[in-house]
């Protein structure tokens, strides 16, 4: 049954690690910051020119395949992107400013049904990376009302 593993790889349902790694990609190859920026809708405190959006795109493009998959799952609730990657998400990935009473200690949060990322304004790319990975890791399998 050669068709089943091939079909699984194409839609991201295969169990082997190579197929899972392939499915984590955006179906268009590595994440490229300019393509990510073009696919992100900004609102409520951020614009496409915000330095935080540039930092987010840079961090996402530096993610390894597991982190890419974790990010997609964190933001969308689904294990894979649609064919065409982030640009094909409906609704689009929307990033808004999250008011951070605790400063850099505040984690990003999401509304998965709307592909909505609430991102605090972190001072550096390194802090953004650490907090985003922490939120993606600690938030796996969680559901909280906000």
CSV table of C-alpha atoms in Angstrom, one decimal:
chain,number,residue,atom,x,y,z
A,1,UNK,CA,0.0,0.0,0.0
A,2,UNK,CA,2.3,2.8,-1.2
A,3,UNK,CA,-0.6,5.2,-1.7
A,4,UNK,CA,-1.4,5.5,2.1
A,5,UNK,CA,2.0,6.7,3.2
A,6,UNK,CA,2.3,9.1,0.3
A,7,UNK,CA,-1.2,10.5,0.9
A,8,UNK,CA,-0.3,10.8,4.7
A,9,UNK,CA,2.8,12.8,3.9
A,10,UNK,CA,0.9,15.1,1.5
A,11,UNK,CA,-1.8,16.0,4.1
A,12,UNK,CA,0.4,15.7,7.2
A,13,UNK,CA,-1.3,12.7,8.8
A,14,UNK,CA,1.6,10.2,8.6
A,15,UNK,CA,3.1,8.9,11.8
A,16,UNK,CA,6.8,8.8,10.8
A,17,UNK,CA,8.9,11.7,11.9
A,18,UNK,CA,10.0,12.6,8.4
A,19,UNK,CA,6.5,13.0,7.2
A,20,UNK,CA,5.6,15.0,10.4
A,21,UNK,CA,8.5,17.3,9.8
A,22,UNK,CA,7.4,17.9,6.2
A,23,UNK,CA,3.9,18.6,7.3
A,24,UNK,CA,5.1,21.2,9.7
A,25,UNK,CA,6.3,23.4,6.9
A,26,UNK,CA,4.0,25.9,5.3
A,27,UNK,CA,3.8,23.7,2.1
A,28,UNK,CA,5.9,26.4,0.4
A,29,UNK,CA,9.2,25.8,2.0
A,30,UNK,CA,11.1,27.6,4.8
A,31,UNK,CA,9.4,30.5,6.6
A,32,UNK,CA,10.7,33.7,5.0
A,33,UNK,CA,10.2,36.9,7.1
A,34,UNK,CA,8.9,39.1,4.2
A,35,UNK,CA,6.4,36.5,3.2
A,36,UNK,CA,5.3,36.1,6.8
A,37,UNK,CA,4.9,39.9,7.2
A,38,UNK,CA,2.8,40.0,4.0
A,39,UNK,CA,0.5,37.2,5.4
A,40,UNK,CA,0.0,38.8,8.8
A,41,UNK,CA,-2.9,41.1,9.4
A,42,UNK,CA,-2.2,43.7,12.2
A,43,UNK,CA,-4.7,45.4,14.4
A,44,UNK,CA,-5.3,47.0,17.8
A,45,UNK,CA,-1.9,48.6,18.5
A,46,UNK,CA,0.3,47.1,15.8
A,47,UNK,CA,0.8,48.0,12.2
A,48,UNK,CA,2.7,46.3,9.5
A,49,UNK,CA,5.6,48.8,10.2
A,50,UNK,CA,5.7,47.9,14.0
A,51,UNK,CA,9.1,46.7,15.1
A,52,UNK,CA,7.4,43.9,17.1
A,53,UNK,CA,6.0,42.5,13.8
A,54,UNK,CA,9.4,42.5,12.3
A,55,UNK,CA,10.8,40.7,15.4
A,56,UNK,CA,7.9,38.2,15.3
A,57,UNK,CA,8.6,37.4,11.6
A,58,UNK,CA,12.4,37.0,12.3
A,59,UNK,CA,11.7,34.7,15.3
A,60,UNK,CA,9.3,32.6,13.3
A,61,UNK,CA,11.7,32.2,10.4
A,62,UNK,CA,14.4,31.0,12.9
A,63,UNK,CA,12.1,28.3,14.3
A,64,UNK,CA,13.1,24.7,13.6
A,65,UNK,CA,10.5,22.4,12.1
A,66,UNK,CA,9.1,21.3,15.5
A,67,UNK,CA,8.8,24.8,16.6
A,68,UNK,CA,7.1,25.8,13.4
A,69,UNK,CA,4.5,23.0,13.9
A,70,UNK,CA,4.1,24.0,17.6
A,71,UNK,CA,3.5,27.6,16.5
A,72,UNK,CA,0.9,26.6,13.9
A,73,UNK,CA,-0.9,24.4,16.5
A,74,UNK,CA,-0.7,27.2,19.1
A,75,UNK,CA,-2.2,29.9,16.9
A,76,UNK,CA,-4.6,27.9,14.8
A,77,UNK,CA,-5.4,24.8,16.9
A,78,UNK,CA,-4.6,22.7,13.9
A,79,UNK,CA,-1.4,20.7,13.3
A,80,UNK,CA,-0.9,21.9,9.8
A,81,UNK,CA,-1.2,25.0,7.6
A,82,UNK,CA,-3.4,24.9,4.6
A,83,UNK,CA,-1.8,24.5,1.2
A,84,UNK,CA,-0.3,27.9,0.5
A,85,UNK,CA,0.9,28.4,4.0
A,86,UNK,CA,0.2,31.4,6.2
A,87,UNK,CA,-1.1,33.4,3.2
A,88,UNK,CA,-3.9,30.9,2.8
A,89,UNK,CA,-5.2,30.9,6.4
A,90,UNK,CA,-8.8,31.9,6.7
A,91,UNK,CA,-9.3,34.0,8.7
A,92,UNK,CA,-5.8,35.4,8.3
A,93,UNK,CA,-3.3,35.3,11.1
A,94,UNK,CA,-4.0,38.5,13.0
A,95,UNK,CA,-1.5,39.9,15.5
A,96,UNK,CA,-2.7,42.5,18.1
A,97,UNK,CA,-0.9,44.2,21.0
A,98,UNK,CA,-1.6,42.6,24.4
A,99,UNK,CA,-1.4,45.1,27.2
A,100,UNK,CA,1.2,43.7,29.6
A,101,UNK,CA,0.6,44.6,33.2
A,102,UNK,CA,3.6,42.4,34.2
A,103,UNK,CA,5.9,43.7,31.5
A,104,UNK,CA,8.2,41.2,29.8
A,105,UNK,CA,6.8,38.4,32.2
A,106,UNK,CA,3.5,38.3,30.3
A,107,UNK,CA,3.1,35.5,27.8
A,108,UNK,CA,1.5,35.8,24.4
A,109,UNK,CA,-2.0,34.3,24.1
A,110,UNK,CA,-4.3,33.3,21.2
A,111,UNK,CA,-7.8,32.8,20.1
A,112,UNK,CA,-7.4,29.8,17.8
A,113,UNK,CA,-10.8,30.0,16.2
A,114,UNK,CA,-9.9,33.4,14.7
A,115,UNK,CA,-6.1,32.7,14.2
A,116,UNK,CA,-5.6,35.7,16.5
A,117,UNK,CA,-2.3,36.2,18.4
A,118,UNK,CA,-2.2,38.6,21.3
A,119,UNK,CA,1.4,39.7,21.5
A,120,UNK,CA,2.9,41.9,24.2
A,121,UNK,CA,5.5,44.5,23.1
A,122,UNK,CA,8.7,42.7,24.2
A,123,UNK,CA,12.0,44.8,24.3
A,124,UNK,CA,14.1,42.4,22.3
A,125,UNK,CA,13.9,39.6,19.8
A,126,UNK,CA,15.4,37.2,22.3
A,127,UNK,CA,12.8,37.9,24.9
A,128,UNK,CA,10.0,37.5,22.2
A,129,UNK,CA,11.5,34.2,21.2
A,130,UNK,CA,11.7,32.9,24.8
A,131,UNK,CA,8.2,34.0,25.7
A,132,UNK,CA,6.7,32.6,22.5
A,133,UNK,CA,8.3,29.2,22.9
A,134,UNK,CA,7.3,29.1,26.5
A,135,UNK,CA,3.6,29.9,25.6
A,136,UNK,CA,3.7,27.4,22.7
A,137,UNK,CA,5.1,24.7,25.0
A,138,UNK,CA,3.1,25.3,28.2
A,139,UNK,CA,-0.1,26.0,26.3
A,140,UNK,CA,-0.1,22.6,24.4
A,141,UNK,CA,-3.4,20.9,25.0
A,142,UNK,CA,-4.8,23.7,27.2
A,143,UNK,CA,-8.0,25.6,26.9
A,144,UNK,CA,-8.6,28.8,28.9
A,145,UNK,CA,-11.1,31.5,28.6
A,146,UNK,CA,-9.7,35.0,28.4
